C-alpha cells in the first residue's frame, strides 16, 4: 500500500490480488515480438498483472475506487487466471483502521470480475454486499450491460458481483460526468466497455487520474496499445486522443489498475508518440 497526497486529498494505492492474463489479449494488435521484452510471458503466454484499488479520504468521507478481484468462483477460476492474494484489500483497509462498513462510497469503474470482485462476499452460504453502508456508484450504461450480457462479454461479468448489490438497493446509477464530492469527478471512459468510468481528483493544482482500463498498465499508453478485451477499441483510441493532451498539459499523475510494477506514472510525448513513464511517489 502506498500513501500519497493530492492537494487536500489523502490517497492510498492498495493491491488486492496478483493474477495473469494472456499477453496477446492484453496487447491486442501489438505483436508479441514487440511487447514480450517489456512484459515477459510465462509458459502459457500469460503476463503478470495486479489489481490496484484506490482509497481516497475526501473531506470526511472514504471513497473506494474498485473493489478488487473476485475469488468466489473457486479453484478452477483461480487457476486459469493464476489469482493470488484475492481479498488482500480487506487487510489493507484494516491496517488503516477501517472496516468495510466504514466505506461511504464505492466507485465501480466497470463491473468486470477483476474490478468489482469484493462488491460482495460469501457469508453462511449466501452472497451478500460487503460495503453495507456505501452507495456503489456506477454508470447506468455499465449496470445495464452487466445485467444484459451477451456471448462476447459474459465471461467478464459475474452476476454474483452485481445482483446482491442490486437487490439490496445499494447501486447509485449516474450518467456522464459527475462531481461525486468536491474535487472528485467521475468521467466516462468508454471503449473497454461502453459504460466504463474513471476518476479525476483535482486539488491545489494537483491532478490525479484513475484510468480504469482505458490504460490497464503504463505500458499501454501508446495509442495503438489497446487490449483485445476492449469491446469498442476505436472508441478507446478516440478517448485517449481527446484526453491525453489535457492530462499531459496538467501534469496529471496516472494510476492504472493493473500495472504490476509501477503504481504511478505520467504521460510523455516524444518523436514516437505518447508513452507513460513511471514516476516516484510524491510527498506522503
Ligand atoms: Zn481490468
XYZ file of C-alpha atoms and ligand atoms in Angstrom:
285
model
C 0.000 0.000 0.000
C 1.278 3.462 -0.889
C 0.014 6.745 0.512
C 0.191 9.985 -1.419
C -1.277 13.432 -1.027
C -3.006 15.186 -3.875
C -3.717 18.653 -2.530
C -6.138 18.110 0.325
C -6.898 14.506 -0.628
C -5.221 11.563 1.045
C -4.892 8.761 -1.484
C -3.994 5.148 -0.740
C -2.980 2.849 -3.580
C -3.959 -0.653 -2.499
C -3.253 -4.020 -4.060
C -5.876 -6.693 -3.956
C -4.519 -9.593 -5.970
C -1.912 -10.693 -8.430
C -3.113 -12.581 -11.465
C -2.221 -13.381 -15.070
C -3.909 -12.818 -18.389
C -2.991 -13.857 -21.896
C -0.304 -11.476 -23.130
C -1.664 -11.423 -26.676
C -5.131 -10.465 -25.460
C -3.630 -7.775 -23.221
C -1.712 -6.126 -26.057
C -4.276 -6.502 -28.858
C -2.756 -5.927 -32.289
C 0.770 -5.350 -30.947
C 2.909 -8.391 -31.905
C 4.469 -10.480 -29.158
C 7.893 -9.726 -30.666
C 7.310 -6.120 -29.619
C 5.648 -6.492 -26.190
C 7.455 -9.535 -24.770
C 10.599 -7.658 -23.773
C 8.538 -5.214 -21.690
C 6.294 -7.832 -20.189
C 7.846 -11.325 -20.313
C 5.134 -14.015 -20.577
C 5.065 -17.348 -18.732
C 4.977 -20.759 -20.459
C 1.229 -20.327 -21.024
C 1.771 -16.917 -22.658
C 0.304 -15.133 -19.642
C 1.709 -11.881 -18.263
C 1.708 -10.821 -14.596
C -0.827 -8.211 -13.531
C -2.128 -6.733 -10.335
C -5.413 -5.185 -9.335
C -4.960 -1.860 -7.637
C -7.999 -0.366 -5.910
C -7.617 3.248 -4.755
C -8.938 4.600 -1.476
C -9.487 8.339 -1.113
C -10.124 10.361 2.029
C -12.250 13.184 0.678
C -13.441 15.680 3.292
C -14.937 13.375 5.893
C -15.720 10.520 3.541
C -13.959 7.333 2.490
C -14.257 6.672 -1.234
C -13.107 3.291 -2.550
C -12.413 3.095 -6.280
C -12.662 -0.549 -7.398
C -13.267 -3.442 -5.029
C -10.699 -5.902 -6.361
C -10.608 -9.445 -7.616
C -13.420 -11.960 -7.362
C -12.143 -15.249 -5.949
C -15.626 -16.588 -5.140
C -15.910 -18.740 -8.296
C -13.432 -21.225 -6.846
C -10.368 -23.241 -7.690
C -10.667 -23.546 -11.478
C -11.221 -19.795 -11.876
C -8.241 -19.100 -9.597
C -6.057 -21.487 -11.578
C -6.946 -20.162 -15.052
C -6.126 -16.612 -14.018
C -3.354 -17.605 -11.541
C -5.059 -15.477 -8.874
C -3.055 -14.972 -5.681
C -3.901 -12.793 -2.723
C -7.521 -12.017 -3.568
C -9.186 -10.285 -0.627
C -5.948 -8.598 0.486
C -7.928 -5.377 0.180
C -9.671 -6.159 3.467
C -6.380 -6.476 5.356
C -5.197 -3.170 3.895
C -8.382 -1.408 4.983
C -7.900 -2.933 8.452
C -4.337 -1.554 8.580
C -5.929 1.863 8.219
C -8.369 1.038 11.000
C -11.252 0.668 8.559
C -13.982 -1.913 8.415
C -15.944 -2.421 5.172
C -18.926 -0.662 6.751
C -16.810 2.491 7.177
C -16.593 2.999 3.395
C -19.052 5.697 2.320
C -18.808 5.482 -1.453
C -17.694 2.688 -3.743
C -16.863 3.649 -7.318
C -17.206 0.758 -9.741
C -15.247 1.869 -12.816
C -16.907 -1.064 -14.519
C -18.322 -4.351 -13.281
C -15.815 -6.915 -14.570
C -14.885 -9.574 -12.010
C -11.325 -8.321 -11.578
C -12.560 -4.825 -10.656
C -15.793 -5.457 -8.750
C -14.929 -8.761 -7.084
C -15.369 -7.641 -3.492
C -18.616 -5.836 -4.194
C -19.935 -8.941 -2.465
C -18.731 -11.735 -0.203
C -19.947 -15.201 0.602
C -21.372 -15.439 4.135
C -23.100 -18.512 5.558
C -23.582 -19.860 2.049
C -25.177 -16.652 0.816
C -23.606 -13.939 -1.332
C -24.168 -10.502 0.187
C -22.867 -6.946 -0.335
C -19.624 -6.270 1.534
C -19.814 -2.481 1.853
C -23.172 -2.349 3.574
C -23.192 1.378 4.362
C -21.901 2.521 0.983
C -23.543 3.629 -2.205
C -21.981 1.790 -5.133
C -21.662 4.400 -7.871
C -21.729 3.072 -11.421
C -22.634 4.412 -14.845
C -26.172 3.495 -15.798
C -24.936 2.023 -19.105
C -22.484 -0.236 -17.278
C -25.106 -1.630 -14.938
C -27.407 -2.232 -17.902
C -24.699 -4.111 -19.810
C -23.687 -6.162 -16.752
C -27.274 -7.316 -16.359
C -27.899 -7.889 -20.095
C -24.823 -9.852 -21.103
C -24.090 -11.486 -24.444
C -21.589 -14.048 -25.699
C -18.774 -11.515 -26.110
C -18.841 -10.046 -22.570
C -20.428 -12.794 -20.459
C -17.196 -14.268 -19.109
C -16.231 -10.897 -17.601
C -19.491 -10.090 -15.798
C -20.317 -12.406 -12.923
C -23.847 -11.971 -11.588
C -22.647 -12.616 -8.038
C -20.839 -9.254 -8.025
C -23.902 -7.376 -9.244
C -27.224 -8.987 -8.299
C -26.856 -8.907 -4.476
C -25.946 -5.200 -4.639
C -28.944 -4.552 -6.871
C -31.262 -6.491 -4.565
C -30.010 -4.526 -1.559
C -30.690 -1.262 -3.417
C -27.103 -0.099 -2.950
C -26.285 0.918 -6.528
C -26.385 4.589 -7.435
C -26.554 4.942 -11.178
C -25.041 8.042 -12.748
C -24.965 9.238 -16.327
C -21.989 11.055 -17.822
C -19.617 13.271 -15.883
C -20.452 13.743 -12.204
C -18.724 15.547 -9.327
C -19.142 12.939 -6.615
C -17.578 15.021 -3.851
C -15.955 18.434 -4.336
C -12.779 17.947 -6.389
C -13.506 14.293 -7.183
C -15.107 13.743 -10.590
C -16.288 10.612 -12.325
C -15.565 10.795 -16.047
C -16.884 8.440 -18.715
C -14.067 6.466 -20.382
C -15.913 4.303 -22.906
C -14.137 1.731 -25.058
C -13.167 -1.189 -22.836
C -16.870 -1.254 -22.024
C -19.395 1.339 -23.135
C -20.179 2.362 -19.560
C -16.672 2.467 -18.116
C -15.777 5.465 -15.944
C -12.551 6.827 -14.472
C -11.900 9.133 -11.535
C -10.231 12.543 -11.624
C -9.007 14.180 -8.399
C -8.200 17.878 -8.535
C -6.887 19.899 -5.613
C -4.461 22.823 -5.286
C -3.216 22.465 -8.900
C -2.526 18.745 -8.462
C -4.405 16.326 -10.720
C -4.611 12.564 -10.383
C -6.424 10.310 -12.838
C -7.522 6.768 -12.086
C -7.524 5.489 -15.644
C -9.585 2.305 -15.273
C -8.940 0.016 -18.230
C -8.511 2.899 -20.685
C -4.868 2.282 -19.634
C -4.652 -1.061 -17.849
C -0.886 -0.592 -17.280
C 1.575 2.200 -18.056
C 2.931 0.063 -20.924
C -0.441 0.521 -22.623
C -0.121 4.288 -23.057
C 0.982 4.256 -26.748
C -2.161 4.909 -28.786
C -2.409 1.549 -30.615
C -1.694 -0.497 -27.459
C -5.331 -1.424 -26.935
C -6.478 -4.666 -25.330
C -8.251 -7.321 -27.397
C -10.708 -7.407 -24.490
C -11.970 -3.922 -25.383
C -15.465 -4.107 -26.840
C -15.024 -0.792 -28.711
C -11.305 -0.422 -29.461
C -11.689 2.545 -31.795
C -13.605 4.350 -29.047
C -10.685 3.638 -26.692
C -8.406 5.256 -29.281
C -10.657 8.320 -29.650
C -10.996 8.811 -25.887
C -7.217 8.624 -25.464
C -6.695 11.192 -28.226
C -9.218 13.508 -26.625
C -7.929 13.236 -23.036
C -4.142 12.699 -23.277
C -3.265 16.292 -24.253
C -5.132 17.693 -21.233
C -3.678 15.131 -18.807
C -0.201 15.803 -20.186
C -0.529 19.579 -20.007
C -1.759 19.458 -16.421
C 0.965 17.007 -15.344
C -1.632 14.517 -14.149
C -0.493 11.603 -12.004
C -1.827 8.439 -13.589
C -2.907 5.433 -11.534
C -3.568 2.343 -13.634
C -5.491 -0.651 -12.302
C -3.261 -3.491 -13.449
C 0.392 -2.357 -13.667
C 2.298 -4.969 -11.650
C 5.379 -2.815 -11.037
C 4.535 0.874 -11.238
C 1.753 2.388 -9.142
C 2.135 5.872 -10.646
C 3.074 7.353 -13.979
C 2.916 10.441 -16.159
C 2.358 10.852 -19.881
C 5.201 11.923 -22.114
C 5.054 12.946 -25.762
C 8.129 12.218 -27.891
C 9.109 11.624 -31.512
C 7.429 8.236 -31.394
C 4.202 9.461 -29.866
C 2.656 9.048 -26.448
C 4.166 6.972 -23.660
C 3.775 6.836 -19.911
C 6.809 6.846 -17.652
C 6.799 5.508 -14.097
C 7.312 8.248 -11.502
C 8.253 8.166 -7.838
C 5.616 8.796 -5.226
C 5.134 12.473 -4.378
C 5.290 13.666 -0.762
C 3.451 11.414 1.606
Zn -9.356 -4.797 -15.890
